[in-house]
Coordinates of C-alpha atoms and ligand atoms in Angstrom, one line a residue:
M89 CA 10.5 -6.4 -14.3
A90 CA 8.7 -9.5 -12.9
S91 CA 8.8 -8.7 -9.0
I92 CA 7.7 -11.0 -6.3
R93 CA 4.5 -10.0 -4.7
E94 CA 4.9 -8.7 -1.2
T95 CA 3.7 -10.9 1.7
W96 CA 3.0 -10.8 5.1
D97 CA 5.8 -11.5 7.8
S98 CA 3.9 -14.2 9.4
R99 CA 0.7 -16.1 9.6
T100 CA -0.3 -13.9 12.9
A101 CA 0.6 -10.7 11.2
F102 CA -2.0 -11.3 8.4
V103 CA -4.5 -12.7 10.9
L104 CA -4.0 -9.4 13.0
A105 CA -4.0 -7.0 9.9
A106 CA -7.3 -8.5 8.7
I107 CA -8.6 -8.3 12.1
G108 CA -7.4 -5.0 12.4
S109 CA -9.1 -4.1 9.5
A110 CA -12.3 -5.5 10.5
I111 CA -12.3 -4.2 14.0
G112 CA -12.8 -0.5 13.8
L113 CA -15.0 2.3 14.3
G114 CA -17.7 0.1 12.9
N115 CA -17.7 -1.9 16.0
I116 CA -17.6 0.8 18.7
W117 CA -19.0 3.7 16.9
R118 CA -21.4 2.2 14.1
F119 CA -22.8 -1.0 15.5
P120 CA -24.2 0.6 18.8
Y121 CA -26.0 3.4 16.9
V122 CA -27.4 1.0 14.2
T123 CA -28.4 -1.3 17.0
Y124 CA -30.2 1.7 18.7
E125 CA -31.9 2.8 15.6
N126 CA -33.1 -0.5 14.8
G127 CA -34.8 -1.1 18.1
G128 CA -32.0 -3.3 19.9
G129 CA -32.4 -7.0 20.5
A130 CA -34.1 -7.9 17.1
F131 CA -31.4 -6.3 15.3
L132 CA -28.9 -8.3 17.2
V133 CA -30.6 -11.6 16.1
A134 CA -30.5 -10.6 12.5
Y135 CA -26.9 -9.4 12.7
F136 CA -25.8 -12.8 14.1
I137 CA -27.9 -14.9 11.3
C138 CA -26.2 -12.5 8.7
L139 CA -22.8 -12.9 10.3
F140 CA -23.0 -16.8 9.6
L141 CA -25.2 -17.1 6.5
A142 CA -23.0 -14.2 4.7
G143 CA -20.3 -12.6 6.5
I144 CA -18.0 -15.4 7.2
P145 CA -18.8 -17.3 4.0
L146 CA -17.9 -14.0 2.2
L147 CA -14.6 -13.4 4.0
M148 CA -13.5 -16.8 2.8
L149 CA -14.6 -16.1 -0.9
E150 CA -12.8 -12.8 -0.8
F151 CA -9.5 -14.2 0.9
S152 CA -9.7 -17.0 -2.0
I153 CA -10.1 -14.4 -5.0
G154 CA -7.1 -12.4 -3.8
H155 CA -4.9 -15.7 -3.1
K156 CA -6.0 -17.4 -6.3
F157 CA -5.3 -14.5 -8.7
Q158 CA -2.4 -12.8 -6.7
Q159 CA -3.9 -9.3 -7.5
A160 CA -6.0 -6.7 -5.8
A161 CA -9.5 -6.4 -6.8
P162 CA -9.4 -5.0 -10.2
G163 CA -6.7 -7.1 -11.3
S164 CA -8.5 -10.2 -10.0
F165 CA -11.6 -9.5 -11.6
K166 CA -9.8 -8.6 -14.8
K167 CA -8.1 -12.2 -14.6
I168 CA -11.7 -13.8 -14.7
T169 CA -12.6 -11.7 -17.8
P170 CA -11.2 -8.3 -18.8
R171 CA -14.7 -7.0 -19.0
L172 CA -14.9 -7.3 -15.4
E173 CA -12.2 -5.0 -14.3
W174 CA -14.4 -2.1 -13.6
F175 CA -16.4 -4.2 -10.9
G176 CA -13.1 -4.5 -9.1
W177 CA -12.5 -0.8 -9.2
F178 CA -16.1 -0.2 -8.3
A179 CA -15.7 -2.2 -5.1
A180 CA -12.5 -0.1 -4.4
G181 CA -14.5 3.1 -5.1
V182 CA -17.3 2.1 -2.4
G183 CA -14.4 1.7 0.0
F184 CA -12.6 4.9 -1.1
I185 CA -15.9 6.9 -0.3
I186 CA -16.1 5.1 2.9
V187 CA -12.8 6.1 4.0
T188 CA -13.3 9.8 3.2
Y189 CA -15.9 9.9 6.1
Y190 CA -14.3 7.2 8.2
A191 CA -11.3 9.8 8.4
I192 CA -13.8 12.5 9.6
I193 CA -14.7 10.3 12.7
M194 CA -11.2 9.7 13.2
A195 CA -10.8 13.6 13.4
W196 CA -13.6 13.8 15.9
S197 CA -11.6 11.3 17.9
V198 CA -8.5 13.1 17.7
N199 CA -10.2 16.4 19.0
Y200 CA -11.8 14.7 21.5
T201 CA -8.8 13.2 23.1
Y202 CA -8.1 16.8 23.8
E203 CA -11.6 17.4 25.0
A204 CA -11.2 14.4 27.3
A205 CA -8.1 15.8 28.7
T206 CA -9.8 19.0 29.6
L207 CA -13.3 17.6 30.1
G208 CA -14.4 20.1 27.7
W209 CA -17.8 18.4 27.0
E210 CA -18.7 19.0 30.7
Q211 CA -20.6 22.2 30.2
E212 CA -21.7 24.4 33.0
E213 CA -24.9 22.7 34.4
G214 CA -28.2 24.8 34.3
V215 CA -27.0 27.7 32.3
Y216 CA -30.5 28.5 31.2
A217 CA -31.9 28.6 34.8
D218 CA -33.7 31.6 35.4
A219 CA -36.0 31.8 38.1
Q220 CA -38.9 33.9 36.1
Y221 CA -39.2 30.5 34.2
A222 CA -39.4 28.3 37.3
I223 CA -42.6 26.2 37.9
A224 CA -42.3 25.7 41.5
E225 CA -40.1 25.5 44.6
T226 CA -38.7 22.2 45.2
D227 CA -36.3 20.4 47.9
L228 CA -34.7 18.2 45.4
A229 CA -31.1 18.5 44.6
D230 CA -29.7 20.3 41.6
M231 CA -30.4 18.3 38.4
D232 CA -32.6 15.8 40.0
V233 CA -35.4 14.7 37.7
L234 CA -38.9 14.4 38.9
T235 CA -39.7 10.9 38.3
A236 CA -43.7 11.1 38.5
I237 CA -45.2 14.4 37.8
P238 CA -47.9 15.3 40.4
D239 CA -51.5 15.4 39.4
S240 CA -51.7 18.8 40.8
L241 CA -49.4 20.2 38.3
I242 CA -50.7 18.5 35.2
G243 CA -52.2 21.0 32.9
R244 CA -50.5 24.0 34.1
S245 CA -48.7 26.1 31.7
F246 CA -45.0 26.9 31.7
V247 CA -42.2 28.6 29.9
S248 CA -39.2 26.2 28.8
P249 CA -36.1 28.2 29.6
V250 CA -34.1 26.6 27.1
T251 CA -36.6 27.5 24.1
A252 CA -38.4 30.1 26.0
Q253 CA -41.8 28.6 24.3
N254 CA -45.1 28.0 26.2
C255 CA -45.9 24.6 26.9
V256 CA -48.5 22.7 29.1
I257 CA -47.4 20.0 31.7
C258 CA -48.3 16.6 30.6
A259 CA -47.5 13.5 32.2
D260 CA -47.2 11.3 29.2
P261 CA -47.9 11.7 25.5
P262 CA -44.7 12.2 23.6
Q263 CA -44.3 15.7 22.2
G264 CA -41.9 16.4 19.2
S265 CA -39.6 13.8 17.9
D266 CA -37.2 13.2 20.8
G267 CA -40.0 14.1 23.2
Y268 CA -41.5 12.2 26.1
G269 CA -44.2 14.5 27.8
T270 CA -42.8 17.0 30.3
I271 CA -39.7 16.3 32.1
L272 CA -39.1 18.4 35.4
V273 CA -35.6 19.1 36.5
A274 CA -34.6 20.7 39.8
F275 CA -32.1 23.5 40.0
G276 CA -31.3 26.1 42.8
G277 CA -34.2 25.1 44.6
Y278 CA -36.7 25.4 41.5
L279 CA -38.3 23.2 39.3
Y280 CA -37.9 23.9 35.6
G281 CA -40.1 22.1 32.9
F282 CA -39.0 20.7 29.4
N283 CA -41.0 19.1 26.7
T284 CA -38.2 17.3 25.0
V285 CA -35.3 15.1 26.2
G286 CA -33.2 17.2 23.7
D287 CA -34.1 20.4 25.8
A288 CA -33.5 18.8 29.3
N289 CA -30.3 17.6 28.3
A290 CA -29.4 21.2 27.0
F291 CA -30.3 22.5 30.4
M292 CA -28.5 19.8 32.2
G293 CA -25.3 20.5 30.1
S294 CA -25.0 17.1 28.7
P295 CA -22.1 15.8 26.6
G296 CA -24.6 15.5 23.7
D297 CA -25.2 19.2 23.7
F298 CA -21.7 20.0 23.6
F299 CA -21.0 17.5 20.8
F300 CA -23.4 18.9 18.5
N301 CA -23.8 22.5 19.1
D302 CA -20.3 23.5 20.4
F303 CA -17.8 21.0 18.7
L304 CA -19.5 20.4 15.2
G305 CA -21.7 23.4 15.1
V306 CA -24.3 21.3 13.3
T307 CA -26.6 23.2 11.0
S308 CA -30.3 22.2 10.4
S309 CA -29.9 20.8 7.0
P310 CA -27.4 19.5 4.5
W311 CA -27.9 22.5 2.4
D312 CA -26.8 24.9 5.3
I313 CA -23.0 24.7 5.2
G314 CA -22.4 26.5 8.6
D315 CA -19.1 27.2 10.0
F316 CA -15.7 25.5 8.9
K317 CA -14.3 24.0 11.9
W318 CA -10.6 24.7 11.8
P319 CA -9.7 22.8 15.0
L320 CA -11.2 19.8 13.2
F321 CA -9.0 20.6 10.1
I322 CA -6.1 19.9 12.3
G323 CA -7.3 16.8 13.8
F324 CA -8.3 15.4 10.3
S325 CA -4.9 16.4 9.0
L326 CA -3.2 14.4 12.0
A327 CA -5.3 11.4 11.3
W328 CA -4.4 11.3 7.7
I329 CA -0.7 11.7 8.6
W330 CA -1.0 8.6 10.7
I331 CA -3.1 6.7 8.3
V332 CA -0.5 7.2 5.3
A333 CA 2.7 6.7 7.8
S334 CA 1.5 3.3 8.8
V335 CA 1.4 1.9 5.5
W336 CA 4.5 3.7 4.1
K337 CA 6.4 0.4 3.4
G338 CA 3.4 -1.8 2.7
T339 CA 2.9 -5.0 4.1
K340 CA 6.2 -4.7 6.0
T341 CA 5.3 -1.6 8.2
V342 CA 1.7 -2.9 8.5
S343 CA 3.0 -6.3 10.0
K344 CA 4.6 -4.4 12.8
V345 CA 2.0 -1.7 13.5
V346 CA -1.0 -4.2 14.1
Y347 CA 0.5 -5.8 17.1
F348 CA -0.2 -2.3 18.9
T349 CA -3.2 -1.3 17.0
V350 CA -5.2 -4.4 17.8
I351 CA -4.1 -5.5 21.2
I352 CA -4.0 -2.2 23.1
P353 CA -7.7 -1.1 22.2
W354 CA -9.1 -4.7 23.2
V355 CA -7.5 -4.3 26.8
L356 CA -9.1 -0.7 27.0
L357 CA -12.6 -1.8 25.8
L358 CA -12.8 -4.3 28.5
V359 CA -12.0 -1.7 31.0
F360 CA -14.9 0.4 29.8
V361 CA -17.3 -2.6 29.4
I362 CA -16.7 -3.4 33.1
R363 CA -17.2 0.5 34.2
G364 CA -20.3 0.7 32.0
L365 CA -21.8 -2.2 33.6
A366 CA -21.3 -1.1 37.2
L367 CA -23.3 2.1 36.6
P368 CA -26.5 2.3 38.0
G369 CA -29.3 1.8 35.7
S370 CA -27.0 0.0 33.3
G371 CA -29.3 -2.9 33.1
K372 CA -32.1 -0.9 31.7
G373 CA -29.7 -0.3 28.7
L374 CA -28.6 -3.9 28.5
E375 CA -32.4 -5.0 28.6
F376 CA -33.0 -2.8 25.5
Y377 CA -29.7 -4.1 23.7
L378 CA -30.5 -7.8 24.5
T379 CA -34.4 -8.4 24.4
P380 CA -35.6 -9.0 20.8
V381 CA -39.1 -7.7 19.8
W382 CA -39.4 -10.6 17.3
S383 CA -42.0 -8.7 15.3
N384 CA -39.3 -6.3 14.1
L385 CA -37.6 -9.3 12.1
M386 CA -40.4 -8.9 9.7
S387 CA -39.0 -5.7 8.5
G388 CA -36.8 -5.8 5.3
K389 CA -35.2 -2.4 6.4
L390 CA -33.9 -4.1 9.5
W391 CA -32.3 -7.0 7.7
L392 CA -30.8 -4.6 5.3
A393 CA -29.3 -2.4 8.2
A394 CA -27.9 -5.9 9.8
I395 CA -26.3 -7.3 6.6
S396 CA -25.0 -4.2 5.7
Q397 CA -23.5 -3.7 9.1
V398 CA -22.0 -7.1 8.9
F399 CA -20.3 -6.2 5.7
F400 CA -19.0 -2.9 6.9
S401 CA -17.8 -4.5 10.1
L402 CA -15.9 -7.5 8.5
S403 CA -14.6 -5.0 5.9
V404 CA -16.4 -7.3 3.4
G405 CA -17.2 -5.6 -0.1
F406 CA -14.6 -3.0 0.1
A407 CA -11.9 -4.7 -2.0
I408 CA -9.8 -4.8 1.1
M409 CA -10.0 -8.4 1.9
I410 CA -9.2 -9.4 -1.8
A411 CA -6.1 -7.6 -1.6
Y412 CA -5.2 -8.9 1.7
G413 CA -5.6 -12.3 0.4
S414 CA -3.4 -11.5 -2.6
F415 CA -0.5 -10.9 0.2
L416 CA -1.3 -14.3 1.6
P417 CA 1.7 -16.9 1.0
K418 CA 1.1 -19.9 -1.1
K419 CA 0.4 -22.0 1.9
T420 CA -2.2 -20.7 4.1
N421 CA -5.3 -21.7 6.2
I422 CA -8.2 -19.5 4.3
A423 CA -11.1 -21.2 6.0
A424 CA -9.9 -21.1 9.5
N425 CA -8.6 -17.3 9.1
A426 CA -12.2 -16.3 8.1
I427 CA -13.7 -17.9 11.0
I428 CA -11.2 -16.5 13.5
I429 CA -11.5 -12.9 11.9
G430 CA -15.3 -13.0 11.6
L431 CA -15.7 -14.1 15.6
A432 CA -13.1 -11.7 16.7
D433 CA -14.9 -9.0 15.1
T434 CA -18.3 -10.0 16.5
I435 CA -17.1 -10.4 20.0
T436 CA -15.8 -6.8 19.8
A437 CA -18.8 -5.2 18.3
F438 CA -20.8 -7.2 20.9
F439 CA -18.6 -5.7 23.6
G440 CA -18.7 -2.2 22.3
G441 CA -22.6 -2.4 22.4
M442 CA -22.5 -3.5 26.1
A443 CA -20.4 -0.5 26.9
V444 CA -22.8 1.9 24.9
F445 CA -26.0 0.3 26.1
S446 CA -25.0 0.5 29.7
A447 CA -24.2 4.2 29.5
L448 CA -27.5 4.7 27.9
G449 CA -29.3 2.9 30.5
H450 CA -27.7 4.9 33.2
H451 CA -28.6 8.2 31.3
A452 CA -32.1 7.2 30.8
D453 CA -32.3 6.0 34.4
S454 CA -31.4 9.5 35.8
L455 CA -33.5 11.3 33.2
G456 CA -36.5 8.8 34.1
V457 CA -37.2 8.4 30.6
P458 CA -37.1 5.0 28.5
V459 CA -33.9 3.9 26.9
S460 CA -35.3 4.5 23.4
Q461 CA -36.0 8.3 23.9
V462 CA -32.6 9.2 25.9
V463 CA -30.6 10.7 23.0
S464 CA -30.9 11.4 19.5
S465 CA -29.2 8.4 17.8
G466 CA -27.1 8.5 14.8
P467 CA -23.6 8.9 14.1
G468 CA -23.2 11.2 17.3
L469 CA -24.3 8.6 19.5
A470 CA -20.7 7.3 20.7
F471 CA -19.6 10.7 21.0
V472 CA -22.3 11.3 23.6
A473 CA -22.5 8.1 25.3
Y474 CA -19.0 7.3 26.1
P475 CA -18.2 10.8 27.5
H476 CA -21.3 10.2 29.8
I477 CA -19.5 7.0 31.2
I478 CA -16.1 8.6 31.1
T479 CA -17.3 11.5 33.4
Q480 CA -18.5 9.2 36.0
L481 CA -15.1 7.4 36.3
P482 CA -12.5 8.4 38.9
G483 CA -9.7 9.7 36.8
A484 CA -12.0 10.8 34.1
R485 CA -9.5 12.7 32.2
I486 CA -7.2 9.7 32.0
F487 CA -9.8 7.3 31.0
G488 CA -11.1 9.9 28.4
V489 CA -7.7 10.3 27.0
L490 CA -7.3 6.5 26.7
F491 CA -10.9 5.8 25.3
F492 CA -10.3 8.1 22.3
L493 CA -6.7 6.8 21.7
M494 CA -8.4 3.3 21.7
L495 CA -10.9 4.6 19.1
L496 CA -8.0 6.1 16.9
T497 CA -5.9 2.9 17.2
L498 CA -9.0 0.8 16.2
A499 CA -9.8 3.0 13.3
V500 CA -6.3 3.6 11.9
D501 CA -5.8 0.0 10.9
S502 CA -9.2 -0.1 9.2
A503 CA -8.6 3.0 7.3
F504 CA -4.9 2.0 6.2
S505 CA -6.3 -1.4 5.2
L506 CA -8.3 0.5 2.5
L507 CA -5.6 2.7 1.5
E508 CA -3.4 -0.5 1.1
A509 CA -6.1 -2.0 -1.0
V510 CA -6.5 0.8 -3.4
T511 CA -2.7 1.5 -3.4
A512 CA -2.1 -2.2 -4.4
A513 CA -4.8 -1.8 -7.2
V514 CA -3.1 1.4 -8.5
K515 CA 0.4 -0.3 -8.2
D516 CA -1.0 -3.5 -10.0
K517 CA -2.2 -1.4 -12.9
W518 CA 0.2 1.5 -13.3
K519 CA 3.3 0.0 -11.7
T520 CA 3.8 3.1 -9.6
S521 CA 6.1 3.0 -6.5
H522 CA 4.4 2.3 -3.4
R523 CA 5.0 5.8 -1.8
K524 CA 3.7 7.5 -5.1
A525 CA 0.4 5.5 -5.2
N526 CA -0.1 6.0 -1.4
L527 CA 0.4 9.7 -1.4
I528 CA -2.3 10.0 -4.5
V529 CA -4.8 7.8 -3.1
G530 CA -4.4 9.2 0.3
G531 CA -4.4 12.9 -0.8
L532 CA -7.3 12.5 -3.0
A533 CA -9.4 11.1 0.1
F534 CA -8.2 13.8 2.1
L535 CA -9.4 16.6 -0.2
L536 CA -12.9 14.8 -0.6
G537 CA -13.1 14.8 3.3
I538 CA -12.7 18.6 3.6
P539 CA -16.2 19.6 3.0
M540 CA -17.1 17.5 6.0
L541 CA -15.5 19.5 8.5
T542 CA -18.3 22.2 8.2
G543 CA -21.4 22.4 10.1
M544 CA -23.3 20.3 7.4
G545 CA -20.6 17.7 8.0
I546 CA -22.6 15.1 9.9
H547 CA -25.5 15.4 7.5
I548 CA -23.3 14.6 4.4
L549 CA -21.4 11.9 6.6
D550 CA -24.9 10.3 7.5
I551 CA -26.2 10.2 4.0
A552 CA -23.0 8.8 2.6
D553 CA -22.7 6.3 5.2
H554 CA -26.4 5.1 4.8
F555 CA -25.9 5.0 1.0
M556 CA -22.5 3.3 0.8
N557 CA -23.5 0.7 3.2
S558 CA -27.3 0.0 2.2
F559 CA -26.4 0.0 -1.6
G560 CA -22.8 0.2 -2.3
L561 CA -21.5 -2.5 -0.1
T562 CA -24.6 -4.6 -0.7
L563 CA -24.2 -4.3 -4.5
V564 CA -20.5 -5.0 -4.6
V565 CA -21.3 -8.3 -2.6
L566 CA -24.2 -8.9 -4.9
G567 CA -21.8 -8.8 -8.0
E568 CA -19.2 -11.0 -6.3
V569 CA -21.7 -13.9 -5.5
L570 CA -23.1 -13.5 -8.9
I571 CA -19.7 -13.7 -10.6
I572 CA -18.3 -16.5 -8.6
G573 CA -21.5 -18.4 -7.6
W574 CA -22.9 -18.2 -11.2
G575 CA -20.1 -17.4 -13.2
T576 CA -16.9 -19.1 -12.7
G577 CA -18.5 -21.7 -10.2
A578 CA -19.1 -21.8 -6.4
E579 CA -18.1 -25.3 -6.3
E580 CA -14.7 -24.5 -8.1
Q581 CA -14.1 -21.8 -5.6
R582 CA -15.0 -23.9 -2.8
Q583 CA -12.7 -26.7 -3.7
Y584 CA -9.9 -23.8 -4.0
I585 CA -10.8 -22.7 -0.4
N586 CA -10.5 -26.3 0.8
R587 CA -7.3 -27.1 -0.8
N588 CA -5.8 -24.0 1.1
S589 CA -7.5 -24.7 4.3
S590 CA -6.8 -27.1 7.4
F591 CA -10.3 -28.4 7.0
S592 CA -13.0 -28.7 4.5
I593 CA -16.1 -26.4 4.3
G594 CA -19.0 -28.4 3.2
I595 CA -21.7 -27.7 0.2
W596 CA -23.7 -25.3 2.5
W597 CA -21.1 -22.9 1.6
N598 CA -22.2 -23.1 -2.3
V599 CA -26.0 -22.7 -1.1
C600 CA -25.0 -19.6 0.7
I601 CA -23.1 -18.1 -2.4
R602 CA -25.4 -19.0 -4.9
W603 CA -28.7 -18.6 -3.4
I604 CA -29.0 -17.3 0.2
I605 CA -26.8 -14.0 -0.2
P606 CA -28.1 -12.9 -3.6
M607 CA -31.9 -13.7 -2.9
G608 CA -31.6 -12.1 0.7
I609 CA -29.8 -8.8 -0.6
L610 CA -32.4 -8.4 -3.5
W611 CA -35.3 -8.9 -1.0
M612 CA -33.8 -6.4 1.4
I613 CA -32.8 -3.7 -1.2
F614 CA -36.5 -4.1 -2.6
S615 CA -38.0 -3.6 0.5
E616 CA -35.7 -0.6 1.4
I617 CA -36.7 1.2 -1.7
Q618 CA -40.2 0.6 -0.9
D619 CA -39.7 2.0 2.4
R620 CA -38.3 5.2 1.1
A621 CA -41.1 7.5 2.0
V622 CA -40.0 7.1 5.8
P623 CA -36.9 8.9 6.9
Y624 CA -33.9 6.9 7.3
G625 CA -32.1 8.2 10.1
S626 CA -31.6 10.9 12.7
F627 CA -30.9 13.5 10.1
G628 CA -33.9 12.8 7.8
V629 CA -34.2 12.1 4.2
R630 CA -35.7 14.4 2.0
S631 CA -36.0 13.9 -1.8
Q632 CA -32.8 16.0 -2.5
E633 CA -30.8 13.9 -0.2
F634 CA -31.9 10.8 -1.8
L635 CA -30.9 12.2 -5.2
F636 CA -27.2 12.9 -3.8
G637 CA -27.1 9.4 -2.4
W638 CA -28.2 7.8 -5.7
L639 CA -25.9 10.0 -7.7
L640 CA -22.8 8.7 -5.9
I641 CA -24.0 5.1 -6.5
I642 CA -24.7 5.8 -10.2
L643 CA -21.4 7.9 -10.8
L644 CA -19.1 5.1 -9.1
P645 CA -19.6 2.4 -11.9
I646 CA -19.1 5.1 -14.6
V647 CA -15.9 6.3 -12.8
S648 CA -14.9 2.6 -12.3
D649 CA -15.4 1.8 -16.0
L650 CA -13.1 5.0 -17.0
L651 CA -10.2 3.6 -14.7
A652 CA -10.8 0.3 -16.1
S653 CA -10.3 1.2 -19.8
S654 CA -7.5 3.6 -19.1
R655 CA -4.4 1.9 -20.1
G656 CA -2.2 0.6 -17.4
R657 CA 1.8 0.5 -17.9
G658 CA 2.8 -2.4 -19.8
E659 CA -0.8 -3.4 -21.0
G660 CA -2.0 -3.6 -24.6
L661 CA 0.5 -1.3 -26.3
Ligands
PFF59 N1 -14.4 -2.8 9.1 C1 -14.1 -1.5 9.4 C2 -15.0 -1.1 10.8 O1 -15.7 -2.1 11.1 O2 -14.6 -0.1 11.3 C3 -14.8 -0.6 8.4 C4 -14.0 0.1 7.7 C5 -14.2 1.4 7.3 C6 -12.9 -0.7 6.7 C7 -13.3 2.1 6.4 C8 -11.9 0.2 6.0 C9 -12.3 1.5 5.9 F1 -11.5 2.0 5.1

């Protein structure tokens, strides 16, 4: 039975759905921590360049592929040539792996909504204070940090109350990975000394300590499973129920849900930016965020981080925008839609960064350390930095709950866009009902996420995130630009876009698709691989982890090929 392909309720519904897919945790959770890890300002410059030279042109490309072939990614590539169907599944597979850990961050947010309501992250301050470890008496108020260490104390030995280790007071030289010389904190009329910011945070009962130790129970390596966190399992299940329910009836449900999931979080984000900026010391954070160190732009690693963040943020390379393009009505406006979506997404990320960096500036200021040292970066950053701002707000509980609801509403439409894209591909091939396809795809992703609810979860998440972004999304995009740019022809595709847009895009688009994007990606991947000896992120890379990442990347095309060669309903009987 030839059925008419489902379409969006209206152009606004499509634009909102695509914006909803693009704007997500990538903007508020991932963008700030990747920016922080890559040194702030220079990363931002690379991000903008990649957005205009790659991100927006690729959005146009993906919408036009779906619109032209009227199929999700596997079906679209199959229409180009049947030998390429596997590539569409590969793109869907990369997105699928991403959604397995994306839902974990949603689970953190579900549970943090509760923690916010009870201010669970505000641990008792000074829990380690024990006068036998005190260095000297002081008049300073509890939790004040001594900004300059008096010469008379330098060289004296002390015991850190957090680690019970012997240390020597030094004013400056960094000690340990997150350290910054000695930090002296006042409590109960005494000064206590710490060698690392992490230890000082633990003493001061920081949200970071709560997140990593209590909430996640993080183990010291990905090979140490740790405890299964049942409360997280509940949050995780709720997150998945919400995702699946949102796309229960395909584009019809999505067209309605997105009005809420896009507009509400935006208003909330503005509130957080304004509050963050008003915190004392926020300027220090913004300076770090906005001042580029130009020499960093020579690093291929930084560019790879920037371009893969652009892809992640715009949902490019996930097979999503191809599926969403395929639901567009015949008469549409591809180029304008791509520009609107690209800019809306970027503005949101920029604001997300403002909120986080102003909080970091404030925190660094109160500890008297540079912004680059203030917290261990990585996937936990948002769950440490935002609670920090929230705790300072009057009505902290309400703002906290609103904040995590905002994260969830932002995330849900990204997660369901992926579910919808893979569901559409399954439906195109096996002609299953929408509900059945939804449940199978969602159920499988749910099962794959379960190991990440343990103490090793954040390690796995960090590795999968790094590999899927640096190599998964970039390889998908590389494939797309080679297939279209050099195979079927960039010029033909450009004319197709122009026939379906209110204005024409110039020949520059062909140059981006044929030359700039593939050459850029090849250079970045090459220099990243060369850099491999260096740890990639907060949780470090060792060779076994590297192996796990590459195993994922190698397994995916094999599984994709199997899916492509399995026989669909009504095919080649
Ligand atoms: N564009 C999304 C974001 O920035 O959060 C990324 C995303 C993740 C989309 C997972 C879809 C998805 F399933």
